[in-house]
Amino acid sequence: MNAAHPPSRRWFRASIVFLTIALLWAVWHRPIVQQHNTRVLRPEKTKRAIAARARSNPKPPGDAAQVDASESAPEAVSPVTMWVYPRPDGSWEYPDKPSVRMSPTDYWPTDDEAPWPDLNSSDALQELAEALRNPQGQLGEAASRFIEEAEQDGLLDRAETAEFDDPWSGLVAMQAEYVRTVLETGLWPEAGSVDFGQGLDIAQSIVDEWPDDPAAEYARLHLLQVANHSESTQYNTAETMRQIVDIIDTTQDALVLEVALAEFTAIHEGAFDDRTIDAVERVYRHAESTTQHGIIATMLTHHAQNNDWDQVDAWTARLLEHEDRTIDTAANAAANNARSIASDLAGYRAVRGALTASTWREEMSATVHMCHDDHPIDRAIGGEAEWNDGWEWNAWWALSMLLEDTNTVPEAPHFIDCVQNTSWQHAPPPRTLLTIKVIR
């Protein structure tokens, strides 16, 4: 009589059969991402994004707290330059407002960072991205080649149905429609004249069909950036703000948040709504250094124009803290730096009775603003003074396109007399050599 197989042997054979079937199933049904041996990276982890954010977030020159250059060498003459911008009520703007916008070339995944389709146009898109990052005369050729390959791959003019087998093919088509539109309309079109609708349709279809795929993040950024593109027929400040707030509230990706905050700093029409202001302020501390600078500039402009002086005080404090943390103040003592901007804003407020000068910088700015209010000047001028129980003025000269013209005496005698005849209450540090530049 044949003995039955022991239970342990039967279990072993069953396990081998099960593992064999499971292995064959895994091979036959392996996802496309694994077939290409590609691990999909979220936007913040891509090589281009890491490089772009490193450039936009420079390290401070040292760990020591920075000090005003006028106070750093008490025994020697300390040069200080102040820039003042007299403006009508409700029109104060942050001077030389920093631009921090990011483009797809700053975060577009490379061919080994995402499951890009096996298409010539996909390769050509990567070449175009690199040509945009490192232009060497081949940009137009790279853009034209990308469009030619996209057309041969059948990716153009599909916006109405926008049906793609995977979202990454859709992204290639989205960019192809965008680049083709730019090539057709030129680099400097009129505001509100360019229709990017076909690419936007594709982007929206990717978001709708694959909302949780990393590809959808790139599509959302495209929707946001075109909404904030002033040359676009789809340009819409309200929609831009809505999308920014939506990204702030939902994204888990630092790069996507960074792009949204950068777009906030680039809005240049219409007033910000309270919801957008509150959302951006909530995540301000998460932004990179240069984006923080742009947010500060935008917030100061917004709140000053709306006479919200409590918020102006709060954002002025952030401005000064930001400079102390990131800028080599000694190397920028003669530049249009944070302290000069803060004092200019203080002078703007003083004219309107919203601030009483409490420092020598604020007093100087308030004097210039008030003298201009009483004796308006229509051209930029500069002056130099030293402190000797009061400001002693060495010279005044004309400024032409912000260039020194020390041989030309400015035609502003009443304004100059007003400044020079002021009774000063606040003394600067000893040996301060002040250059004042009044910009019109």
Tab-separated table of C-alpha atoms in Angstrom:
chain	number	residue	atom	x	y	z
A	1	MET	CA	0.000	0.000	0.000
A	2	ASN	CA	1.339	3.393	-0.977
A	3	ALA	CA	1.806	5.748	1.953
A	4	ALA	CA	0.336	9.242	1.602
A	5	HIS	CA	2.744	12.151	1.189
A	6	PRO	CA	3.448	13.866	4.521
A	7	PRO	CA	1.615	17.196	4.992
A	8	SER	CA	4.903	19.124	5.030
A	9	ARG	CA	5.845	17.848	1.549
A	10	ARG	CA	2.395	18.678	0.143
A	11	TRP	CA	2.700	22.221	1.578
A	12	PHE	CA	6.180	22.645	0.062
A	13	ARG	CA	5.017	21.596	-3.441
A	14	ALA	CA	1.980	23.884	-3.204
A	15	SER	CA	4.209	26.772	-2.189
A	16	ILE	CA	6.506	26.206	-5.198
A	17	VAL	CA	3.512	26.191	-7.562
A	18	PHE	CA	2.111	29.353	-5.982
A	19	LEU	CA	5.420	31.239	-6.170
A	20	THR	CA	5.921	30.199	-9.791
A	21	ILE	CA	2.488	31.482	-10.783
A	22	ALA	CA	3.044	34.717	-8.824
A	23	LEU	CA	6.414	35.290	-10.551
A	24	LEU	CA	4.950	34.753	-14.016
A	25	TRP	CA	2.073	37.101	-13.212
A	26	ALA	CA	4.486	39.803	-12.045
A	27	VAL	CA	6.583	39.516	-15.218
A	28	TRP	CA	3.601	39.515	-17.574
A	29	HIS	CA	1.812	42.349	-15.792
A	30	ARG	CA	4.749	44.534	-14.789
A	31	PRO	CA	3.761	48.239	-14.795
A	32	ILE	CA	5.185	50.464	-17.526
A	33	VAL	CA	7.205	52.424	-14.965
A	34	GLN	CA	9.116	49.283	-13.991
A	35	GLN	CA	9.589	48.189	-17.614
A	36	HIS	CA	11.510	51.410	-18.167
A	37	ASN	CA	13.364	50.930	-14.879
A	38	THR	CA	12.256	54.416	-13.861
A	39	ARG	CA	11.182	55.529	-10.427
A	40	VAL	CA	8.801	58.459	-10.791
A	41	LEU	CA	10.086	61.437	-8.837
A	42	ARG	CA	7.870	64.175	-7.531
A	43	PRO	CA	8.720	67.694	-8.769
A	44	GLU	CA	10.806	68.733	-5.760
A	45	LYS	CA	13.140	65.719	-6.191
A	46	THR	CA	14.107	66.250	-9.842
A	47	LYS	CA	17.670	67.212	-10.728
A	48	ARG	CA	16.683	70.462	-12.389
A	49	ALA	CA	14.528	71.517	-9.439
A	50	ILE	CA	17.304	70.811	-6.951
A	51	ALA	CA	19.773	72.832	-9.031
A	52	ALA	CA	17.353	75.734	-9.518
A	53	ARG	CA	16.498	75.959	-5.838
A	54	ALA	CA	20.170	75.862	-4.883
A	55	ARG	CA	20.794	78.858	-7.149
A	56	SER	CA	17.836	80.763	-5.718
A	57	ASN	CA	18.767	80.148	-2.089
A	58	PRO	CA	22.345	81.387	-1.658
A	59	LYS	CA	24.052	80.808	1.644
A	60	PRO	CA	24.873	83.887	3.723
A	61	PRO	CA	28.546	84.876	3.708
A	62	GLY	CA	28.950	84.106	7.400
A	63	ASP	CA	27.104	83.039	10.505
A	64	ALA	CA	27.616	86.266	12.400
A	65	ALA	CA	24.705	88.703	12.489
A	66	GLN	CA	25.120	91.530	10.005
A	67	VAL	CA	25.233	95.129	11.187
A	68	ASP	CA	24.635	98.460	9.542
A	69	ALA	CA	27.798	99.426	7.643
A	70	SER	CA	27.616	102.891	9.216
A	71	GLU	CA	28.123	101.298	12.641
A	72	SER	CA	30.801	98.738	11.739
A	73	ALA	CA	33.905	101.002	11.873
A	74	PRO	CA	33.431	103.836	14.385
A	75	GLU	CA	36.954	105.202	13.933
A	76	ALA	CA	36.800	105.483	10.134
A	77	VAL	CA	34.444	107.269	7.769
A	78	SER	CA	31.451	105.000	7.163
A	79	PRO	CA	29.692	105.546	3.804
A	80	VAL	CA	25.917	105.065	3.769
A	81	THR	CA	23.666	105.475	0.740
A	82	MET	CA	19.942	106.074	1.032
A	83	TRP	CA	17.497	105.925	-1.852
A	84	VAL	CA	14.253	107.872	-1.544
A	85	TYR	CA	11.266	107.625	-3.888
A	86	PRO	CA	8.684	110.372	-3.247
A	87	ARG	CA	5.300	109.141	-4.467
A	88	PRO	CA	1.664	110.238	-4.445
A	89	ASP	CA	-0.708	108.823	-1.869
A	90	GLY	CA	-1.575	105.152	-2.412
A	91	SER	CA	1.172	104.530	-4.949
A	92	TRP	CA	4.170	103.318	-2.919
A	93	GLU	CA	5.929	100.385	-4.584
A	94	TYR	CA	8.864	98.273	-3.503
A	95	PRO	CA	11.844	99.610	-5.526
A	96	ASP	CA	13.287	97.222	-8.099
A	97	LYS	CA	10.920	94.494	-6.996
A	98	PRO	CA	12.733	91.135	-7.224
A	99	SER	CA	11.587	88.673	-9.868
A	100	VAL	CA	11.576	85.069	-8.684
A	101	ARG	CA	9.373	83.220	-11.178
A	102	MET	CA	10.332	79.667	-12.090
A	103	SER	CA	9.839	78.059	-15.486
A	104	PRO	CA	9.461	74.404	-16.547
A	105	THR	CA	13.161	74.356	-17.407
A	106	ASP	CA	13.777	74.775	-13.667
A	107	TYR	CA	11.844	71.656	-12.695
A	108	TRP	CA	11.060	69.516	-15.761
A	109	PRO	CA	12.029	65.862	-15.027
A	110	THR	CA	14.914	64.407	-17.020
A	111	ASP	CA	14.421	61.285	-19.128
A	112	ASP	CA	15.533	59.010	-16.281
A	113	GLU	CA	13.277	60.616	-13.665
A	114	ALA	CA	9.873	59.786	-15.117
A	115	PRO	CA	8.229	57.242	-17.427
A	116	TRP	CA	8.452	59.408	-20.507
A	117	PRO	CA	7.019	57.799	-23.661
A	118	ASP	CA	9.379	56.164	-26.158
A	119	LEU	CA	8.924	58.964	-28.698
A	120	ASN	CA	11.340	61.148	-30.610
A	121	SER	CA	9.394	64.211	-29.454
A	122	SER	CA	9.980	63.229	-25.829
A	123	ASP	CA	13.739	63.196	-26.467
A	124	ALA	CA	13.494	66.482	-28.349
A	125	LEU	CA	11.650	68.056	-25.415
A	126	GLN	CA	14.546	67.160	-23.119
A	127	GLU	CA	16.972	68.746	-25.579
A	128	LEU	CA	14.839	71.889	-25.673
A	129	ALA	CA	14.770	72.047	-21.879
A	130	GLU	CA	18.559	71.939	-21.778
A	131	ALA	CA	18.837	74.516	-24.566
A	132	LEU	CA	16.636	76.861	-22.530
A	133	ARG	CA	18.770	76.324	-19.445
A	134	ASN	CA	22.053	76.807	-21.289
A	135	PRO	CA	21.354	78.857	-24.439
A	136	GLN	CA	24.221	78.718	-26.903
A	137	GLY	CA	22.610	79.798	-30.145
A	138	GLN	CA	20.694	76.538	-30.706
A	139	LEU	CA	17.438	77.484	-28.990
A	140	GLY	CA	15.386	78.174	-32.121
A	141	GLU	CA	16.671	74.989	-33.768
A	142	ALA	CA	15.802	72.911	-30.688
A	143	ALA	CA	12.280	74.383	-30.504
A	144	SER	CA	11.616	73.754	-34.200
A	145	ARG	CA	12.885	70.187	-33.975
A	146	PHE	CA	10.635	69.518	-30.982
A	147	ILE	CA	7.567	70.705	-32.893
A	148	GLU	CA	8.492	68.657	-35.978
A	149	GLU	CA	8.913	65.513	-33.897
A	150	ALA	CA	5.685	66.138	-31.988
A	151	GLU	CA	3.799	66.483	-35.252
A	152	GLN	CA	5.272	63.240	-36.603
A	153	ASP	CA	4.363	61.509	-33.331
A	154	GLY	CA	0.767	62.682	-33.712
A	155	LEU	CA	0.727	64.791	-30.547
A	156	LEU	CA	-0.486	68.074	-32.010
A	157	ASP	CA	-4.088	69.197	-32.548
A	158	ARG	CA	-5.506	66.608	-30.146
A	159	ALA	CA	-6.820	69.032	-27.543
A	160	GLU	CA	-10.539	68.459	-28.128
A	161	THR	CA	-10.400	64.778	-27.224
A	162	ALA	CA	-7.086	64.891	-25.321
A	163	GLU	CA	-7.112	61.122	-24.932
A	164	PHE	CA	-3.727	59.695	-24.080
A	165	ASP	CA	-2.670	56.270	-22.914
A	166	ASP	CA	-0.694	57.789	-20.057
A	167	PRO	CA	-0.291	61.260	-18.531
A	168	TRP	CA	3.363	61.630	-19.517
A	169	SER	CA	2.539	61.481	-23.220
A	170	GLY	CA	-0.044	64.131	-22.431
A	171	LEU	CA	2.617	66.357	-20.872
A	172	VAL	CA	4.753	66.134	-24.004
A	173	ALA	CA	1.724	67.108	-26.091
A	174	MET	CA	0.887	69.935	-23.663
A	175	GLN	CA	4.352	71.424	-24.034
A	176	ALA	CA	4.295	70.925	-27.797
A	177	GLU	CA	1.111	72.984	-28.078
A	178	TYR	CA	2.631	75.682	-25.859
A	179	VAL	CA	5.928	75.879	-27.763
A	180	ARG	CA	4.189	75.893	-31.129
A	181	THR	CA	2.006	78.798	-30.005
A	182	VAL	CA	5.034	80.758	-28.813
A	183	LEU	CA	6.846	80.178	-32.120
A	184	GLU	CA	3.802	81.302	-34.076
A	185	THR	CA	3.180	84.471	-32.081
A	186	GLY	CA	6.751	85.617	-31.415
A	187	LEU	CA	8.535	86.532	-28.213
A	188	TRP	CA	6.915	89.939	-27.654
A	189	PRO	CA	3.189	89.687	-28.415
A	190	GLU	CA	0.650	92.232	-27.246
A	191	ALA	CA	-0.960	91.737	-23.868
A	192	GLY	CA	-3.970	89.433	-23.977
A	193	SER	CA	-3.389	88.390	-27.594
A	194	VAL	CA	-2.128	84.791	-27.405
A	195	ASP	CA	-4.456	81.797	-27.183
A	196	PHE	CA	-2.874	78.896	-25.289
A	197	GLY	CA	-6.189	77.069	-25.110
A	198	GLN	CA	-5.171	73.768	-26.713
A	199	GLY	CA	-2.348	73.136	-24.274
A	200	LEU	CA	-4.576	74.165	-21.370
A	201	ASP	CA	-7.209	71.622	-22.441
A	202	ILE	CA	-4.599	68.882	-22.345
A	203	ALA	CA	-3.322	70.014	-18.946
A	204	GLN	CA	-6.821	69.989	-17.507
A	205	SER	CA	-7.511	66.522	-18.906
A	206	ILE	CA	-4.369	65.197	-17.188
A	207	VAL	CA	-5.471	66.694	-13.872
A	208	ASP	CA	-8.982	65.269	-14.276
A	209	GLU	CA	-7.957	61.755	-15.346
A	210	TRP	CA	-4.787	61.229	-13.263
A	211	PRO	CA	-5.221	63.611	-10.293
A	212	ASP	CA	-2.827	61.704	-8.013
A	213	ASP	CA	-0.068	61.038	-10.547
A	214	PRO	CA	3.049	63.254	-10.293
A	215	ALA	CA	2.338	64.256	-13.895
A	216	ALA	CA	-0.749	66.084	-12.657
A	217	GLU	CA	1.455	68.400	-10.599
A	218	TYR	CA	3.221	69.572	-13.754
A	219	ALA	CA	-0.123	70.047	-15.469
A	220	ARG	CA	-1.395	72.133	-12.550
A	221	LEU	CA	1.676	74.341	-12.735
A	222	HIS	CA	1.060	74.863	-16.451
A	223	LEU	CA	-2.533	75.913	-15.742
A	224	LEU	CA	-1.353	78.330	-13.067
A	225	GLN	CA	1.452	79.897	-15.047
A	226	VAL	CA	-0.627	80.482	-18.172
A	227	ALA	CA	-3.385	82.034	-16.034
A	228	ASN	CA	-0.708	84.481	-14.813
A	229	HIS	CA	0.776	85.071	-18.299
A	230	SER	CA	-0.166	88.638	-19.250
A	231	GLU	CA	0.151	87.958	-23.005
A	232	SER	CA	-2.369	85.108	-22.794
A	233	THR	CA	-6.022	85.479	-23.692
A	234	GLN	CA	-6.630	83.309	-20.618
A	235	TYR	CA	-4.818	85.768	-18.327
A	236	ASN	CA	-6.929	86.107	-15.196
A	237	THR	CA	-5.740	87.493	-11.872
A	238	ALA	CA	-8.684	86.092	-9.922
A	239	GLU	CA	-8.126	82.624	-11.390
A	240	THR	CA	-4.405	82.888	-10.663
A	241	MET	CA	-5.109	83.662	-7.007
A	242	ARG	CA	-7.646	80.841	-6.784
A	243	GLN	CA	-5.125	78.339	-8.120
A	244	ILE	CA	-2.382	79.620	-5.822
A	245	VAL	CA	-4.575	79.164	-2.768
A	246	ASP	CA	-5.650	75.716	-3.979
A	247	ILE	CA	-2.012	74.630	-4.340
A	248	ILE	CA	-1.109	76.051	-0.927
A	249	ASP	CA	-3.984	74.139	0.639
A	250	THR	CA	-3.399	70.805	-1.094
A	251	THR	CA	0.147	70.199	-2.335
A	252	GLN	CA	2.645	68.111	-0.408
A	253	ASP	CA	5.460	69.017	-2.806
A	254	ALA	CA	7.879	71.798	-1.850
A	255	LEU	CA	8.714	72.658	-5.460
A	256	VAL	CA	5.066	73.013	-6.478
A	257	LEU	CA	4.493	75.274	-3.476
A	258	GLU	CA	7.570	77.296	-4.452
A	259	VAL	CA	6.302	77.864	-7.996
A	260	ALA	CA	2.892	78.923	-6.689
A	261	LEU	CA	4.406	81.426	-4.270
A	262	ALA	CA	6.670	82.782	-7.009
A	263	GLU	CA	3.616	83.334	-9.205
A	264	PHE	CA	2.044	85.281	-6.332
A	265	THR	CA	4.978	87.698	-6.411
A	266	ALA	CA	4.505	88.141	-10.168
A	267	ILE	CA	0.840	89.187	-10.107
A	268	HIS	CA	0.861	92.764	-11.364
A	269	GLU	CA	-2.771	93.641	-11.988
A	270	GLY	CA	-5.690	93.920	-9.621
A	271	ALA	CA	-5.843	93.823	-5.853
A	272	PHE	CA	-5.093	90.748	-3.796
A	273	ASP	CA	-8.036	89.267	-1.958
A	274	ASP	CA	-7.817	88.528	1.767
A	275	ARG	CA	-7.948	84.768	1.220
A	276	THR	CA	-4.811	84.863	-0.931
A	277	ILE	CA	-2.965	87.205	1.437
A	278	ASP	CA	-3.779	84.968	4.419
A	279	ALA	CA	-2.778	81.760	2.593
A	280	VAL	CA	0.571	83.133	1.428
A	281	GLU	CA	1.409	84.552	4.846
A	282	ARG	CA	0.638	81.145	6.379
A	283	VAL	CA	3.326	79.394	4.319
A	284	TYR	CA	5.823	82.253	3.929
A	285	ARG	CA	8.380	80.593	6.211
A	286	HIS	CA	8.427	77.467	4.002
A	287	ALA	CA	9.595	79.396	0.912
A	288	GLU	CA	13.157	79.601	-0.349
A	289	SER	CA	15.176	82.718	0.408
A	290	THR	CA	14.683	84.564	-2.898
A	291	THR	CA	10.989	83.713	-2.955
A	292	GLN	CA	10.670	85.059	0.584
A	293	HIS	CA	12.230	88.293	-0.644
A	294	GLY	CA	9.666	88.497	-3.436
A	295	ILE	CA	6.810	87.814	-1.005
A	296	ILE	CA	8.053	90.537	1.361
A	297	ALA	CA	8.234	93.048	-1.499
A	298	THR	CA	4.743	92.131	-2.694
A	299	MET	CA	3.221	92.257	0.780
A	300	LEU	CA	4.834	95.611	1.617
A	301	THR	CA	3.545	97.125	-1.617
A	302	HIS	CA	0.048	95.754	-1.065
A	303	HIS	CA	-0.286	96.844	2.565
A	304	ALA	CA	1.314	100.284	2.036
A	305	GLN	CA	-1.054	101.049	-0.820
A	306	ASN	CA	-3.960	100.037	1.430
A	307	ASN	CA	-2.662	102.031	4.435
A	308	ASP	CA	-2.534	98.923	6.622
A	309	TRP	CA	0.319	100.168	8.784
A	310	ASP	CA	0.275	97.303	11.288
A	311	GLN	CA	0.964	94.891	8.451
A	312	VAL	CA	3.569	97.266	7.021
A	313	ASP	CA	5.367	97.173	10.379
A	314	ALA	CA	5.235	93.360	10.449
A	315	TRP	CA	6.559	92.936	6.913
A	316	THR	CA	9.215	95.633	7.389
A	317	ALA	CA	10.528	93.618	10.321
A	318	ARG	CA	10.639	90.536	8.075
A	319	LEU	CA	12.484	92.547	5.420
A	320	LEU	CA	15.228	93.599	7.820
A	321	GLU	CA	15.496	90.118	9.316
A	322	HIS	CA	15.727	88.623	5.825
A	323	GLU	CA	18.596	90.921	4.845
A	324	ASP	CA	20.484	90.228	8.076
A	325	ARG	CA	20.134	86.514	7.391
A	326	THR	CA	21.046	86.420	3.708
A	327	ILE	CA	22.969	89.469	2.508
A	328	ASP	CA	26.513	90.632	3.085
A	329	THR	CA	25.508	94.085	4.309
A	330	ALA	CA	29.049	95.455	4.302
A	331	ALA	CA	29.417	94.610	0.606
A	332	ASN	CA	26.048	96.238	-0.162
A	333	ALA	CA	26.326	99.316	2.028
A	334	ALA	CA	25.989	101.638	-0.985
A	335	ALA	CA	23.263	99.596	-2.643
A	336	ASN	CA	19.496	99.887	-2.594
A	337	ASN	CA	19.314	97.577	0.406
A	338	ALA	CA	16.645	96.701	2.925
A	339	ARG	CA	17.385	99.513	5.362
A	340	SER	CA	17.185	102.067	2.592
A	341	ILE	CA	13.853	100.641	1.457
A	342	ALA	CA	12.527	100.568	5.029
A	343	SER	CA	13.513	104.193	5.582
A	344	ASP	CA	11.968	105.255	2.256
A	345	LEU	CA	8.702	103.640	3.327
A	346	ALA	CA	8.977	105.368	6.704
A	347	GLY	CA	9.273	108.738	4.940
A	348	TYR	CA	6.254	107.924	2.775
A	349	ARG	CA	4.286	107.215	5.946
A	350	ALA	CA	5.540	110.309	7.777
A	351	VAL	CA	4.113	112.628	5.116
A	352	ARG	CA	0.717	111.037	5.752
A	353	GLY	CA	0.894	111.302	9.510
A	354	ALA	CA	1.220	107.536	9.901
A	355	LEU	CA	4.670	107.529	11.513
A	356	THR	CA	6.883	109.797	13.627
A	357	ALA	CA	10.564	109.401	12.848
A	358	SER	CA	12.448	107.647	15.647
A	359	THR	CA	15.833	107.063	13.952
A	360	TRP	CA	18.186	109.204	11.905
A	361	ARG	CA	17.374	107.230	8.758
A	362	GLU	CA	13.640	107.692	9.190
A	363	GLU	CA	14.152	111.397	9.930
A	364	MET	CA	16.198	111.918	6.772
A	365	SER	CA	13.670	110.075	4.620
A	366	ALA	CA	10.732	111.915	6.200
A	367	THR	CA	12.469	115.248	5.549
A	368	VAL	CA	13.080	114.433	1.894
A	369	HIS	CA	9.491	113.270	1.397
A	370	MET	CA	8.050	116.332	3.130
A	371	CYS	CA	10.309	118.770	1.294
A	372	HIS	CA	9.321	117.172	-1.987
A	373	ASP	CA	5.683	117.459	-0.937
A	374	ASP	CA	6.162	121.233	-0.410
A	375	HIS	CA	8.647	121.823	-3.248
A	376	PRO	CA	8.209	119.062	-5.852
A	377	ILE	CA	11.164	118.127	-8.033
A	378	ASP	CA	10.718	116.511	-11.413
A	379	ARG	CA	14.212	115.084	-11.877
A	380	ALA	CA	16.385	112.786	-9.807
A	381	ILE	CA	19.079	114.416	-7.702
A	382	GLY	CA	21.810	113.319	-5.324
A	383	GLY	CA	23.469	114.918	-2.338
A	384	GLU	CA	26.310	114.243	0.079
A	385	ALA	CA	26.491	115.234	3.742
A	386	GLU	CA	28.511	114.623	6.898
A	387	TRP	CA	27.280	114.842	10.458
A	388	ASN	CA	28.640	117.561	12.742
A	389	ASP	CA	25.923	118.249	15.330
A	390	GLY	CA	23.723	118.457	12.254
A	391	TRP	CA	24.077	117.528	8.612
A	392	GLU	CA	26.656	119.563	6.704
A	393	TRP	CA	26.029	119.274	2.971
A	394	ASN	CA	29.063	119.010	0.718
A	395	ALA	CA	27.347	119.013	-2.670
A	396	TRP	CA	24.186	118.393	-4.681
A	397	TRP	CA	24.166	117.072	-8.247
A	398	ALA	CA	21.841	115.812	-10.967
A	399	LEU	CA	21.184	112.152	-11.584
A	400	SER	CA	20.607	111.034	-15.148
A	401	MET	CA	19.269	107.487	-15.612
A	402	LEU	CA	20.602	106.836	-12.093
A	403	LEU	CA	24.112	107.799	-13.248
A	404	GLU	CA	26.087	110.444	-11.365
A	405	ASP	CA	26.365	113.835	-13.068
A	406	THR	CA	28.337	115.728	-10.434
A	407	ASN	CA	29.122	118.616	-12.813
A	408	THR	CA	25.467	119.571	-13.179
A	409	VAL	CA	23.785	121.539	-10.394
A	410	PRO	CA	20.157	120.406	-10.011
A	411	GLU	CA	17.427	122.958	-10.657
A	412	ALA	CA	15.777	122.459	-7.272
A	413	PRO	CA	16.897	125.321	-5.010
A	414	HIS	CA	13.753	125.394	-2.861
A	415	PHE	CA	13.818	121.651	-2.283
A	416	ILE	CA	17.529	121.739	-1.397
A	417	ASP	CA	17.054	124.685	0.980
A	418	CYS	CA	14.198	122.831	2.652
A	419	VAL	CA	16.385	119.798	3.331
A	420	GLN	CA	19.446	121.768	4.423
A	421	ASN	CA	17.550	124.091	6.797
A	422	THR	CA	15.939	121.270	8.762
A	423	SER	CA	16.576	121.098	12.503
A	424	TRP	CA	17.718	117.543	13.024
A	425	GLN	CA	16.748	115.549	16.109
A	426	HIS	CA	18.420	112.167	15.550
A	427	ALA	CA	22.186	111.753	15.157
A	428	PRO	CA	23.744	108.953	13.087
A	429	PRO	CA	26.770	106.977	14.281
A	430	PRO	CA	29.981	109.042	14.327
A	431	ARG	CA	31.835	109.669	11.061
A	432	THR	CA	28.882	108.784	8.844
A	433	LEU	CA	29.273	109.975	5.233
A	434	LEU	CA	25.771	110.040	3.758
A	435	THR	CA	24.855	109.929	0.083
A	436	ILE	CA	21.170	110.581	-0.573
A	437	LYS	CA	19.584	109.776	-3.943
A	438	VAL	CA	16.118	111.123	-4.616
A	439	ILE	CA	14.587	109.247	-7.545
A	440	ARG	CA	11.845	110.727	-9.724
